[in-house]
JSON list of C-alpha atoms and ligand atoms in Angstrom, two decimals:
[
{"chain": "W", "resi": 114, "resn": "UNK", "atom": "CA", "xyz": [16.32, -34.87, -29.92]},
{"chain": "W", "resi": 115, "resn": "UNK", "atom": "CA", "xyz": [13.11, -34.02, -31.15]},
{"chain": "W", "resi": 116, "resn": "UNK", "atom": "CA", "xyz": [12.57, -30.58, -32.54]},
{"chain": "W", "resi": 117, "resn": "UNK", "atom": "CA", "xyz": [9.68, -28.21, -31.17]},
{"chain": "W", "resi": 118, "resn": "UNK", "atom": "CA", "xyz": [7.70, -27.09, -33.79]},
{"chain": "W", "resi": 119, "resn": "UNK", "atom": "CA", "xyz": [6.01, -23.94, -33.27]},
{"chain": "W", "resi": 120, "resn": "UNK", "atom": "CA", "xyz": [3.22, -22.34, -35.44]},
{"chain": "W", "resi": 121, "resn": "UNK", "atom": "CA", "xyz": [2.63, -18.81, -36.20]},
{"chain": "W", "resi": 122, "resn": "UNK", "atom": "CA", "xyz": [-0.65, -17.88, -37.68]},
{"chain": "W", "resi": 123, "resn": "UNK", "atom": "CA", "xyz": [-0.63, -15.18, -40.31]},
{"chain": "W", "resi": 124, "resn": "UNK", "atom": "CA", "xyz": [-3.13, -12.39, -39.73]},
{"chain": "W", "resi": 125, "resn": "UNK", "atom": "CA", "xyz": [-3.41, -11.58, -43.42]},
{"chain": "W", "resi": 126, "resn": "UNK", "atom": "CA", "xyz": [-6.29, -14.36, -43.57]},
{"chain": "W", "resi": 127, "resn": "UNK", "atom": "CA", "xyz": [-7.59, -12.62, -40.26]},
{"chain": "W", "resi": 128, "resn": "UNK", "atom": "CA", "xyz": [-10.97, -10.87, -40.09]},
{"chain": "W", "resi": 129, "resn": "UNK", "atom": "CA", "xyz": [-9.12, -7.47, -40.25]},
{"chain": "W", "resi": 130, "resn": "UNK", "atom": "CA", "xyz": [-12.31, -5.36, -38.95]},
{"chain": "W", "resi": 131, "resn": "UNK", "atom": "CA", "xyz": [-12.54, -7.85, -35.84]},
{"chain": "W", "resi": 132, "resn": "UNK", "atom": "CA", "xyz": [-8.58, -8.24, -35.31]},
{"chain": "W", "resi": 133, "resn": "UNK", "atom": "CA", "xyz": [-8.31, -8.24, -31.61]},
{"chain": "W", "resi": 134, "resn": "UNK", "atom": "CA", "xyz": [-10.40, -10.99, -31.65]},
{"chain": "W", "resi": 135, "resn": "UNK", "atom": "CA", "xyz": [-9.16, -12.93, -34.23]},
{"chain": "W", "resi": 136, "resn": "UNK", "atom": "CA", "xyz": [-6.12, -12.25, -32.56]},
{"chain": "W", "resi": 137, "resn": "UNK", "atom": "CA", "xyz": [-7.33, -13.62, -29.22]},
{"chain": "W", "resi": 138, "resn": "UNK", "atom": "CA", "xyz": [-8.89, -16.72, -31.03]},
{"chain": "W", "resi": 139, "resn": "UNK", "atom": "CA", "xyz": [-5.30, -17.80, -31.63]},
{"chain": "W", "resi": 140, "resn": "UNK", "atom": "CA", "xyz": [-4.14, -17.54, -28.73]},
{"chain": "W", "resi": 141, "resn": "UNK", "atom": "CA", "xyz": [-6.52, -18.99, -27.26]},
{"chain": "W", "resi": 142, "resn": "UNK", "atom": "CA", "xyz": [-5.76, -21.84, -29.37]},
{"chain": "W", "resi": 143, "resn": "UNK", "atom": "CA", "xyz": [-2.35, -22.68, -28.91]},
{"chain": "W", "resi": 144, "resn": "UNK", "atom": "CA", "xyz": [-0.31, -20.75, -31.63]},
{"chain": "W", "resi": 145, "resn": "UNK", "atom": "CA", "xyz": [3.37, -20.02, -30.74]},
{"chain": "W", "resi": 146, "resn": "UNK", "atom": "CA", "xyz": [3.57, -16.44, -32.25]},
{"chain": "W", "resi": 147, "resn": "UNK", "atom": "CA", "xyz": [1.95, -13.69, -34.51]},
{"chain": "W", "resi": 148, "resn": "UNK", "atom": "CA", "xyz": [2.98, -14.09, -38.16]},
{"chain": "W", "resi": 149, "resn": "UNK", "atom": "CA", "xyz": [2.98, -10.10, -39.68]},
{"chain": "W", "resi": 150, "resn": "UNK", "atom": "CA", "xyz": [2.73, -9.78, -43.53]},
{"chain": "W", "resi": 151, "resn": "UNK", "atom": "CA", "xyz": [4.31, -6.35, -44.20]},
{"chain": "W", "resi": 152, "resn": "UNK", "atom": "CA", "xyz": [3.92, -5.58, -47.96]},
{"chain": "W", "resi": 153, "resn": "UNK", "atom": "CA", "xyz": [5.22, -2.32, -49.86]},
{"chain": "W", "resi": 154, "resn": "UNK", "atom": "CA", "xyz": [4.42, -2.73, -53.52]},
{"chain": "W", "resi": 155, "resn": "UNK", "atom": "CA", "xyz": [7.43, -2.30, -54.73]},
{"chain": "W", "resi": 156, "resn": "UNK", "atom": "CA", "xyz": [9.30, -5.41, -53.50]},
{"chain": "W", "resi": 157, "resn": "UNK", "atom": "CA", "xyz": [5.43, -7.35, -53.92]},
{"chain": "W", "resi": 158, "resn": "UNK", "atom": "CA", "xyz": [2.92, -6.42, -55.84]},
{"chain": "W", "resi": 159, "resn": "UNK", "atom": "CA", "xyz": [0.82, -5.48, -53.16]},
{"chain": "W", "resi": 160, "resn": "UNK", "atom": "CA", "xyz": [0.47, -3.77, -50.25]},
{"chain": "W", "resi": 161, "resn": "UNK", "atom": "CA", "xyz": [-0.83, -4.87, -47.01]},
{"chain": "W", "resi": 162, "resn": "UNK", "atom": "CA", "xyz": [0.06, -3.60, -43.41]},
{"chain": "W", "resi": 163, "resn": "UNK", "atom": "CA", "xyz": [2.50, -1.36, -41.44]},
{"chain": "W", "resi": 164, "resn": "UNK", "atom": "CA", "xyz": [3.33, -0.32, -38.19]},
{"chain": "W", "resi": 165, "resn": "UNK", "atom": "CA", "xyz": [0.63, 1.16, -36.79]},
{"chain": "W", "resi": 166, "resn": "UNK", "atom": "CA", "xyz": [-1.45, -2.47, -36.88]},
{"chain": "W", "resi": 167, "resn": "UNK", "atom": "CA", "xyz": [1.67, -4.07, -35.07]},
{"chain": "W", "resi": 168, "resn": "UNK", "atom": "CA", "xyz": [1.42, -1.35, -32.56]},
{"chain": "W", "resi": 169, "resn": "UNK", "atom": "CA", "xyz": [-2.38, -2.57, -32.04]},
{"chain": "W", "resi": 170, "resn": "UNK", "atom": "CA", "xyz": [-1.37, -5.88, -32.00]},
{"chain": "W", "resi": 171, "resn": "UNK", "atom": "CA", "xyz": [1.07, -5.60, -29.00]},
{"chain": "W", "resi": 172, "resn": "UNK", "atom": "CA", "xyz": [-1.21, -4.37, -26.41]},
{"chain": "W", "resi": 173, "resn": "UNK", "atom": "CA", "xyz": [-3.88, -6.87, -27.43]},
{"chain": "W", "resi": 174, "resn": "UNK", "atom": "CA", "xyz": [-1.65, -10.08, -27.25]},
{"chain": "W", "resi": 175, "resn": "UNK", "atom": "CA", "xyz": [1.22, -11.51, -25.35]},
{"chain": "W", "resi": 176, "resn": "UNK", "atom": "CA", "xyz": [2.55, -13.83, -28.07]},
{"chain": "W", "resi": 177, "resn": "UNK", "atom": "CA", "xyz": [5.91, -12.64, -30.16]},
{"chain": "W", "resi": 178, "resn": "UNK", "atom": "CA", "xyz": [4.90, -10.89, -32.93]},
{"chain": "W", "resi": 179, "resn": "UNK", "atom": "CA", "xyz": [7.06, -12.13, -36.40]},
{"chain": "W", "resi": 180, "resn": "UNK", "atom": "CA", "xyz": [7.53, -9.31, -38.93]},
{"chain": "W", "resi": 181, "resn": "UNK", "atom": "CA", "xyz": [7.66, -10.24, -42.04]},
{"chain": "W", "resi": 182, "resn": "UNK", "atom": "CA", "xyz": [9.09, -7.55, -44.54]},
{"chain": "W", "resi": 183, "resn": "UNK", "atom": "CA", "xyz": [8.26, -7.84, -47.84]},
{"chain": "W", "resi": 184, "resn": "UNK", "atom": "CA", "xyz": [9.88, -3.80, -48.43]},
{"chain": "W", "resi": 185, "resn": "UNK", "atom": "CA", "xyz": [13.00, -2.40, -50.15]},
{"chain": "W", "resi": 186, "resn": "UNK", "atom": "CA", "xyz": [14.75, -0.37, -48.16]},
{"chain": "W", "resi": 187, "resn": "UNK", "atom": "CA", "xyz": [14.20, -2.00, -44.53]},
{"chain": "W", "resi": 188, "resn": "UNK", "atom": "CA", "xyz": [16.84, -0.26, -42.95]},
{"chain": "W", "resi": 189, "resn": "UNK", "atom": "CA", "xyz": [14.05, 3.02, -42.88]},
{"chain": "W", "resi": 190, "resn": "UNK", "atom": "CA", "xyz": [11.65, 1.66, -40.98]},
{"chain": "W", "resi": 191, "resn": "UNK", "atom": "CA", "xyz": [13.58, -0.89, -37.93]},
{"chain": "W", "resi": 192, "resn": "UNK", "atom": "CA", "xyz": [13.30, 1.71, -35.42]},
{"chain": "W", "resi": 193, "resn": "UNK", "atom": "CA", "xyz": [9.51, 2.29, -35.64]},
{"chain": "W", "resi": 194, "resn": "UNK", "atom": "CA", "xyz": [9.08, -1.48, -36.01]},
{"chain": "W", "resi": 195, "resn": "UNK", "atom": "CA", "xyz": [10.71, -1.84, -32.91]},
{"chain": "W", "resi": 196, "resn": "UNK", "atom": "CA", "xyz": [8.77, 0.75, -31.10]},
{"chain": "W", "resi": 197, "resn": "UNK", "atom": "CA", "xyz": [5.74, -1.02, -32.53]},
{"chain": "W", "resi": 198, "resn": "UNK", "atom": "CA", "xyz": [6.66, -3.71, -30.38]},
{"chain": "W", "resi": 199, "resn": "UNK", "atom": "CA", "xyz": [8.30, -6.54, -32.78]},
{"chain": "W", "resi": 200, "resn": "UNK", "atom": "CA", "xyz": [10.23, -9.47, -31.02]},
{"chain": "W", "resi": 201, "resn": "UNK", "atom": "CA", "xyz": [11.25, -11.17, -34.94]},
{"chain": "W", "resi": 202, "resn": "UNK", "atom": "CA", "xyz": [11.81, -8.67, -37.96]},
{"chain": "W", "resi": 203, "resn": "UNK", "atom": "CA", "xyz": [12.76, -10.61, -41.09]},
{"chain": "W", "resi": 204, "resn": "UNK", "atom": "CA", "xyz": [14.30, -9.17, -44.01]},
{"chain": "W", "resi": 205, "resn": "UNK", "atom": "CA", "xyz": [14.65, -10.51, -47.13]},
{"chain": "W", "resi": 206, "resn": "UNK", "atom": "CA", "xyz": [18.22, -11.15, -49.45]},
{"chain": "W", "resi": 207, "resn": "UNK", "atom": "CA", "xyz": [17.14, -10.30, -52.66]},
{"chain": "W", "resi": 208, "resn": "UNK", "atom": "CA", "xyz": [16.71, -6.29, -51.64]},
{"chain": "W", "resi": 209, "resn": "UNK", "atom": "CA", "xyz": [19.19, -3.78, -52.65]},
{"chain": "W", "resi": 210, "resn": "UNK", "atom": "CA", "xyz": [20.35, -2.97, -48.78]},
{"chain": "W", "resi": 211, "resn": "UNK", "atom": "CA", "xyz": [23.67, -4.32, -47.44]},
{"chain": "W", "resi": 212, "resn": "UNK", "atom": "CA", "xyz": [22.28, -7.52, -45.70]},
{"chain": "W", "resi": 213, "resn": "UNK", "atom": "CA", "xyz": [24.94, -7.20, -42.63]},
{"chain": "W", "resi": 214, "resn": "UNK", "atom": "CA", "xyz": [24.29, -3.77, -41.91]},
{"chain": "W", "resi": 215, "resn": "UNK", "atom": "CA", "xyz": [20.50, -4.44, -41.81]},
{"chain": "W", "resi": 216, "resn": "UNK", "atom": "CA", "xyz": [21.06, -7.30, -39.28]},
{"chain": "W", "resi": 217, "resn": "UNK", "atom": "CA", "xyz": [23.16, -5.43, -37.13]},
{"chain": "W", "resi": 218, "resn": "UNK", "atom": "CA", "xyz": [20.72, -2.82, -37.04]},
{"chain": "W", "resi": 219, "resn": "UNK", "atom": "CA", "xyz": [17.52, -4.95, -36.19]},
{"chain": "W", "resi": 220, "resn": "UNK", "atom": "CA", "xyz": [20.31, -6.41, -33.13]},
{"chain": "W", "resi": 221, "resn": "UNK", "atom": "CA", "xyz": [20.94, -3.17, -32.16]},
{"chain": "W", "resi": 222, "resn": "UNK", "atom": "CA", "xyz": [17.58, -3.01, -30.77]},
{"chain": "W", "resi": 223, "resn": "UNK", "atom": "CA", "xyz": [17.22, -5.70, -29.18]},
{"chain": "W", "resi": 224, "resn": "UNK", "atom": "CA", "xyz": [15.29, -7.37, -31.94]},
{"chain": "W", "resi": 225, "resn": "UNK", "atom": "CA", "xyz": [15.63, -11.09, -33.18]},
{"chain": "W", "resi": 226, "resn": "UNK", "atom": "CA", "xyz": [16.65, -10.84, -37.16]},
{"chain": "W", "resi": 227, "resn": "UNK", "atom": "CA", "xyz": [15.28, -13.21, -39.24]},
{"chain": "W", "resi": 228, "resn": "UNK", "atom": "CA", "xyz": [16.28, -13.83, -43.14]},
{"chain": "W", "resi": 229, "resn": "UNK", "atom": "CA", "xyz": [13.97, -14.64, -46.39]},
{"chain": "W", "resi": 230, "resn": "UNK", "atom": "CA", "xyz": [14.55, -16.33, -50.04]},
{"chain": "W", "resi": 231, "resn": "UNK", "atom": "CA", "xyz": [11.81, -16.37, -52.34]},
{"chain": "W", "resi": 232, "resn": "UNK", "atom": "CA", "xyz": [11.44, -19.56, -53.93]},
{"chain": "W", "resi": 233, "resn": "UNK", "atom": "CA", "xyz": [13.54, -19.31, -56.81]},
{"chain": "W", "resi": 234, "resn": "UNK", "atom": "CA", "xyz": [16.40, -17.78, -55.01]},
{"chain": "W", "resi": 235, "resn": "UNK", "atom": "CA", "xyz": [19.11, -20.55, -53.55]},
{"chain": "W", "resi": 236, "resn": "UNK", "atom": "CA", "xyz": [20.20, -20.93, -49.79]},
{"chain": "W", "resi": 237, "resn": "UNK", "atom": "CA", "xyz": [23.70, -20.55, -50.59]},
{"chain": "W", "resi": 238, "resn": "UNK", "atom": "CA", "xyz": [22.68, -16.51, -50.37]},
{"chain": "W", "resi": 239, "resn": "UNK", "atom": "CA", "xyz": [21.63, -17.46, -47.00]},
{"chain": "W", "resi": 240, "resn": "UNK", "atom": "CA", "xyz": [24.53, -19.42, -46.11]},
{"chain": "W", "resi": 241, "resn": "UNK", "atom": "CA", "xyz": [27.21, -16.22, -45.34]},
{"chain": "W", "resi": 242, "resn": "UNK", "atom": "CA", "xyz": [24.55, -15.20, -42.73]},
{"chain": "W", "resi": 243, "resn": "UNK", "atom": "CA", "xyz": [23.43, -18.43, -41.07]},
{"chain": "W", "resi": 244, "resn": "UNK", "atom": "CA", "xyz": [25.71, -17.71, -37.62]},
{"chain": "W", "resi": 245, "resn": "UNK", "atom": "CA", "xyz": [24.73, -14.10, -37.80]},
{"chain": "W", "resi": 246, "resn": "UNK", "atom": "CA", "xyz": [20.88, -14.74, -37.81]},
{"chain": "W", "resi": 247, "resn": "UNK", "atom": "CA", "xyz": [18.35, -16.01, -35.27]},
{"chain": "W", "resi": 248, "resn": "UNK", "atom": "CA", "xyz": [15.72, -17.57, -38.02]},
{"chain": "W", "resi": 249, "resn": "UNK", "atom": "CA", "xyz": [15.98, -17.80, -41.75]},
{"chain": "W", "resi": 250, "resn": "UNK", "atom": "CA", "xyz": [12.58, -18.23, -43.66]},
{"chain": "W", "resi": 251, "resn": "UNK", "atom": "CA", "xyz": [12.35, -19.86, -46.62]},
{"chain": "W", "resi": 252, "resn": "UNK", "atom": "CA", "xyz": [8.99, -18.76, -49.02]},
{"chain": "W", "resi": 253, "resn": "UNK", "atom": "CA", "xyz": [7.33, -21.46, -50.43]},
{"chain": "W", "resi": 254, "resn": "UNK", "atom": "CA", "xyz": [5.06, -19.58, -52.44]},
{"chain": "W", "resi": 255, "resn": "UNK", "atom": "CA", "xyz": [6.00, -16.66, -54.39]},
{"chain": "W", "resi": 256, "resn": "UNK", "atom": "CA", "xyz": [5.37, -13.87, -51.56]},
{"chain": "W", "resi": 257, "resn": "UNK", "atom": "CA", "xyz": [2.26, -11.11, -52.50]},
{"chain": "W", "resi": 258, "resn": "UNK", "atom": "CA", "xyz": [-0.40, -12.78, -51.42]},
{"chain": "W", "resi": 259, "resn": "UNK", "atom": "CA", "xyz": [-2.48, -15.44, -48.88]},
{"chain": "W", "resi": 260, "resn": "UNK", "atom": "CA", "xyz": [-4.04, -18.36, -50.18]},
{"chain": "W", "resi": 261, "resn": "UNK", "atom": "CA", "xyz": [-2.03, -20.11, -52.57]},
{"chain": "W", "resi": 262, "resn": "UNK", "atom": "CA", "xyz": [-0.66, -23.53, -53.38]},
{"chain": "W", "resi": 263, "resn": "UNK", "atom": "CA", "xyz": [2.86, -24.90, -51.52]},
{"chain": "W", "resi": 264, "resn": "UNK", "atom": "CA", "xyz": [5.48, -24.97, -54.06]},
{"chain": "W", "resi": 265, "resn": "UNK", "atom": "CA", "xyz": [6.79, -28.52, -53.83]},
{"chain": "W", "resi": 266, "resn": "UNK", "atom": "CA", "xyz": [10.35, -27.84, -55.24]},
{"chain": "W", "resi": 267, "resn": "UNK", "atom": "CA", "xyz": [11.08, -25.65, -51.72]},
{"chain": "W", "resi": 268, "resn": "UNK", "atom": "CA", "xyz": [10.75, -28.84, -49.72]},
{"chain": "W", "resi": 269, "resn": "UNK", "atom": "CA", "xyz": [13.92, -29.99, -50.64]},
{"chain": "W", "resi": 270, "resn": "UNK", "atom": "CA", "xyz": [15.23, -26.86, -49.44]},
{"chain": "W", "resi": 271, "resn": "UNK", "atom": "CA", "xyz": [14.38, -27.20, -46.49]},
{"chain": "W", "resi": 272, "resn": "UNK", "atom": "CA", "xyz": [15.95, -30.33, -45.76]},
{"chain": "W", "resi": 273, "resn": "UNK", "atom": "CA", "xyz": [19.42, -28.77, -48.00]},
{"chain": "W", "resi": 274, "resn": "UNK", "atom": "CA", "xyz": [19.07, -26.19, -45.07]},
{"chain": "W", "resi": 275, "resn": "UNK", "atom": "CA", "xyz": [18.61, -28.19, -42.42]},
{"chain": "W", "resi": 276, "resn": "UNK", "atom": "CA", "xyz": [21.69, -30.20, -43.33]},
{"chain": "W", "resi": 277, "resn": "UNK", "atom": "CA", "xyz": [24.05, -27.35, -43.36]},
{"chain": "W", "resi": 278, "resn": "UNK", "atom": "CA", "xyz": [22.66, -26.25, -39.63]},
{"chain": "W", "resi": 279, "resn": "UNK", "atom": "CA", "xyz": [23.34, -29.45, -38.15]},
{"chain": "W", "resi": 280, "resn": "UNK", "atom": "CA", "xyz": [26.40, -29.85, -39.70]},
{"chain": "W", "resi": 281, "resn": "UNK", "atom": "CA", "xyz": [27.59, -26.29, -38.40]},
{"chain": "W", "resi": 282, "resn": "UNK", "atom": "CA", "xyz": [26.13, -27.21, -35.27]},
{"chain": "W", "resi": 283, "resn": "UNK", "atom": "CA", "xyz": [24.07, -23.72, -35.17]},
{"chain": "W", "resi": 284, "resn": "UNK", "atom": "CA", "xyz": [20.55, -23.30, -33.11]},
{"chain": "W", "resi": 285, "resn": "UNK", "atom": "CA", "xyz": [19.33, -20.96, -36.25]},
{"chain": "W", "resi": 286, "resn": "UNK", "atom": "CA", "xyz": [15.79, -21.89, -36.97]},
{"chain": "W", "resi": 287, "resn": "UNK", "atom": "CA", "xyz": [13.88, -22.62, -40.11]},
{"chain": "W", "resi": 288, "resn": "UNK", "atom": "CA", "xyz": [10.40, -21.09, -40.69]},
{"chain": "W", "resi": 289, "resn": "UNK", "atom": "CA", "xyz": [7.99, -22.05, -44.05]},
{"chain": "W", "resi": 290, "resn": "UNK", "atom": "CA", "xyz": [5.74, -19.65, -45.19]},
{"chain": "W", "resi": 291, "resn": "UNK", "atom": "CA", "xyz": [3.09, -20.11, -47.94]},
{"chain": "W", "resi": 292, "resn": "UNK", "atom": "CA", "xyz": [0.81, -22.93, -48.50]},
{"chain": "W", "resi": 293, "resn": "UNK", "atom": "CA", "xyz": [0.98, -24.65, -45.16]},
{"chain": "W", "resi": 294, "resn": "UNK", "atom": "CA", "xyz": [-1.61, -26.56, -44.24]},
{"chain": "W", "resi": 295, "resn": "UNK", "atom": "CA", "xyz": [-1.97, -30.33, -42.89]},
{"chain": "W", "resi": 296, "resn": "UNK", "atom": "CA", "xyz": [-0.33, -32.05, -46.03]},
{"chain": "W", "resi": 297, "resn": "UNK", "atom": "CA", "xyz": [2.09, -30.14, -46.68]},
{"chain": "W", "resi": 298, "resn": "UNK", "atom": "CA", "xyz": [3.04, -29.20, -42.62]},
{"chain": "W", "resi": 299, "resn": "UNK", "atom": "CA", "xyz": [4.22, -33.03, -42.22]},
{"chain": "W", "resi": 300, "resn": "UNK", "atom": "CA", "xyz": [6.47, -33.19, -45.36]},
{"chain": "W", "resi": 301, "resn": "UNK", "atom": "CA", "xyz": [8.03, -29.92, -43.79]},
{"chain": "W", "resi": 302, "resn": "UNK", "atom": "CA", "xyz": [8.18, -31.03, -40.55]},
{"chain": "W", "resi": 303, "resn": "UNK", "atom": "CA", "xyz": [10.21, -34.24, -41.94]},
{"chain": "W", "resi": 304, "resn": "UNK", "atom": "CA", "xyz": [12.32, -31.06, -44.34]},
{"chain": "W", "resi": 305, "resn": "UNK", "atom": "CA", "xyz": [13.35, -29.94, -41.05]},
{"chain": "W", "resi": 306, "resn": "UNK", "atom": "CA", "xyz": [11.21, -26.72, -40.43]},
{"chain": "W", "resi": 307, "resn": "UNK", "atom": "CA", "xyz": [11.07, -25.58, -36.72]},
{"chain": "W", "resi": 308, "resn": "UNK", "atom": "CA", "xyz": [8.22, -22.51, -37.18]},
{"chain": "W", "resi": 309, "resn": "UNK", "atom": "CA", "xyz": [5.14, -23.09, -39.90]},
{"chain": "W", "resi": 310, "resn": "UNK", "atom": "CA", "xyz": [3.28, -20.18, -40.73]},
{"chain": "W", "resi": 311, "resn": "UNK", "atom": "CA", "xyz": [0.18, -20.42, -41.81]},
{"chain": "W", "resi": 312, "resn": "UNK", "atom": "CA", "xyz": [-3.03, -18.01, -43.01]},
{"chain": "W", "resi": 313, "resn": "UNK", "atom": "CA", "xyz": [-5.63, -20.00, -44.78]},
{"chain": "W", "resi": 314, "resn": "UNK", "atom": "CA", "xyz": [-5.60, -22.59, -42.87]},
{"chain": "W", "resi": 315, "resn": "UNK", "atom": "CA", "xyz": [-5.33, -21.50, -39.27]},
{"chain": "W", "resi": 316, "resn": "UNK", "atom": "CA", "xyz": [-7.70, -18.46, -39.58]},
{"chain": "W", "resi": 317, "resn": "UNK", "atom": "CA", "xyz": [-9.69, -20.02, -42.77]},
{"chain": "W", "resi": 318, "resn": "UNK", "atom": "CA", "xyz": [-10.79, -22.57, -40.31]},
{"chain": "W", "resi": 319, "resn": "UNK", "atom": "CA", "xyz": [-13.57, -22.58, -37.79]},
{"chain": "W", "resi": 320, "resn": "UNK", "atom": "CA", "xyz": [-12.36, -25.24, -35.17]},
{"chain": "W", "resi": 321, "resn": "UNK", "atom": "CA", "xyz": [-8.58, -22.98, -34.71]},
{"chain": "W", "resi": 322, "resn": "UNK", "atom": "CA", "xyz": [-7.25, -25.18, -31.65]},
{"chain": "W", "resi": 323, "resn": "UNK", "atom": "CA", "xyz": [-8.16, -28.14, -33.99]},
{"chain": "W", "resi": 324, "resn": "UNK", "atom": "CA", "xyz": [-6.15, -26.49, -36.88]},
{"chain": "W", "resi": 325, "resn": "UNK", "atom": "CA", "xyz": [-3.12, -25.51, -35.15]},
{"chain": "W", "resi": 326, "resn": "UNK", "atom": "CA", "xyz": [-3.00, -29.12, -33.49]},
{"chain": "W", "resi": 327, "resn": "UNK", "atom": "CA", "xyz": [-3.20, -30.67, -36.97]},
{"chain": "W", "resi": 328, "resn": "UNK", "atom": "CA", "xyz": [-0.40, -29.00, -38.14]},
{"chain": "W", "resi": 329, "resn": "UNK", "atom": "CA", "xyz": [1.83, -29.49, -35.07]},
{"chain": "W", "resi": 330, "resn": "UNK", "atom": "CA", "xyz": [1.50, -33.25, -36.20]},
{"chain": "R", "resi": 612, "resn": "LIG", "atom": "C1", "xyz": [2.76, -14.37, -48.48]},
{"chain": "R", "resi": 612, "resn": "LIG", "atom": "C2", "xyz": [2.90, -14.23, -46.98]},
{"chain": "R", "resi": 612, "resn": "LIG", "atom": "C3", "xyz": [2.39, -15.39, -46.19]},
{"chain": "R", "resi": 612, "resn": "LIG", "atom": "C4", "xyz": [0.92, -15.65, -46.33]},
{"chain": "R", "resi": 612, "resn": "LIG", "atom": "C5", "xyz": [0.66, -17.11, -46.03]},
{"chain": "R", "resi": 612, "resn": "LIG", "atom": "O1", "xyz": [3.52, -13.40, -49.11]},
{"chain": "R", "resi": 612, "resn": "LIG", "atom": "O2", "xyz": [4.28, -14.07, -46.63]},
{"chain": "R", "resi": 612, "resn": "LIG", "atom": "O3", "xyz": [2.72, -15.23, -44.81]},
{"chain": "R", "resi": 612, "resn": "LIG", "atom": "O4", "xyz": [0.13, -14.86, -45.49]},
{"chain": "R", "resi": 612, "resn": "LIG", "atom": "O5", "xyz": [-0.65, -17.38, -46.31]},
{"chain": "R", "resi": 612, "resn": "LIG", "atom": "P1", "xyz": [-1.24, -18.84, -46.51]},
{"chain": "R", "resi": 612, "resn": "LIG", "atom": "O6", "xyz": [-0.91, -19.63, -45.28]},
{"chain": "R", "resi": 612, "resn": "LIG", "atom": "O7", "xyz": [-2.69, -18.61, -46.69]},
{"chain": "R", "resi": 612, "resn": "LIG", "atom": "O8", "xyz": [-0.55, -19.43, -47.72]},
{"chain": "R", "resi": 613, "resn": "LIG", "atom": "ZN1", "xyz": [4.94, -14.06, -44.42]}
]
């Protein structure tokens, strides 16, 4: 069966003082849902966007919206999150919180929970949480920051990943994150990924319905 592969343009390389619209322009062109860069600097070292912005963002768009926190301490901030309007909130493993506790709490409200490894980190610390998840997202840059280079190493992964799925016979999607762009999108599609984000090169690009469509493959 063939996989659907859905792509969710981060608004980090959006226009931020013309969001709506950049916002709009992505619809408009096909994405599948709103990637969210949340960003403490603490667990990153910078710091980017919180809840009020997803709040804007809900009443301006109908697609999900796909929170990505980059924080320590996640478990503080769900409910507002929620409020906010977030359909995906995506933690990552190497934080201090307990992991299961976070989960349950983003499924206590109603909220699909997603799960992140940095690069470096192996998917056997995703592998206790695989049933318990809706979406695990694999980094393929080190997160902080927009822009840079796919980390080749990750791609193999994402196919390790994919393996284990299949094999357990779960429906728990894989997203990318980092570096996606037309190359690299078809060696991740092969991986296995089911949800590419991508920044630079959805909302770097003038022609957007053109971009998206490239990556789709
Ligand atoms: C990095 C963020 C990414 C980033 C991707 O920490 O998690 O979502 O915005 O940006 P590009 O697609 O430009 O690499
Ligand atoms: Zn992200």
């Amino acid at each position: 069966m063939q996989r659907k592969i859905l792509i969710a343009p981060s608004i980090l390389a959006a226009d931020f003082s013309r969001l709506g619209e950049e916002i709009k322009s992505v619809e408009e062109a096909g994405a599948d849902m709103l990637h969210v860069d949340v960003m403490d600097g603490h667990f990153v070292p910078n710091i980017t966007i919180g809840v009020p912005v997803v709040a804007s963002l809900k009443g301006k768009t109908s697609l999900p919206l796909d929170v990505h926190l980059m924080i320590h301490a996640p478990e503080r901030f769900l409910n507002a999150f929620a409020e906010a309007g977030s359909n995906y909130l995506t933690v990552h493993v190497e934080i201090r919180s307990q992991l299961e506790k976070v989960i349950n709490g983003i499924h206590k409200l109603g909220i699909k929970a997603g799960l992140a490894i940095k690069p470096g980190t192996g998917i056997v610390r995703l592998e206790p949480f695989l049933e318990k998840v809706e979406m695990v997202l694999l980094m393929t840059v080190e997160p902080g920051f927009g822009g840079q280079t796919l980390i080749p190493e990750v791609i193999s992964k994402v196919s390790e990943l994919r393996g284990k799925i299949e094999r357990k016979g779960l429906s728990t999607k894989i997203e990318v994150d980092g570096g996606v762009n037309k190359e690299t999108a078809k060696q991740l599609i092969s991986a296995g990924a089911d949800i590419l984000v991508a920044g630079t090169s959805v909302f770097g690009k003038k022609n957007r319905r053109q971009a998206i469509k490239q990556l789709r493959g």
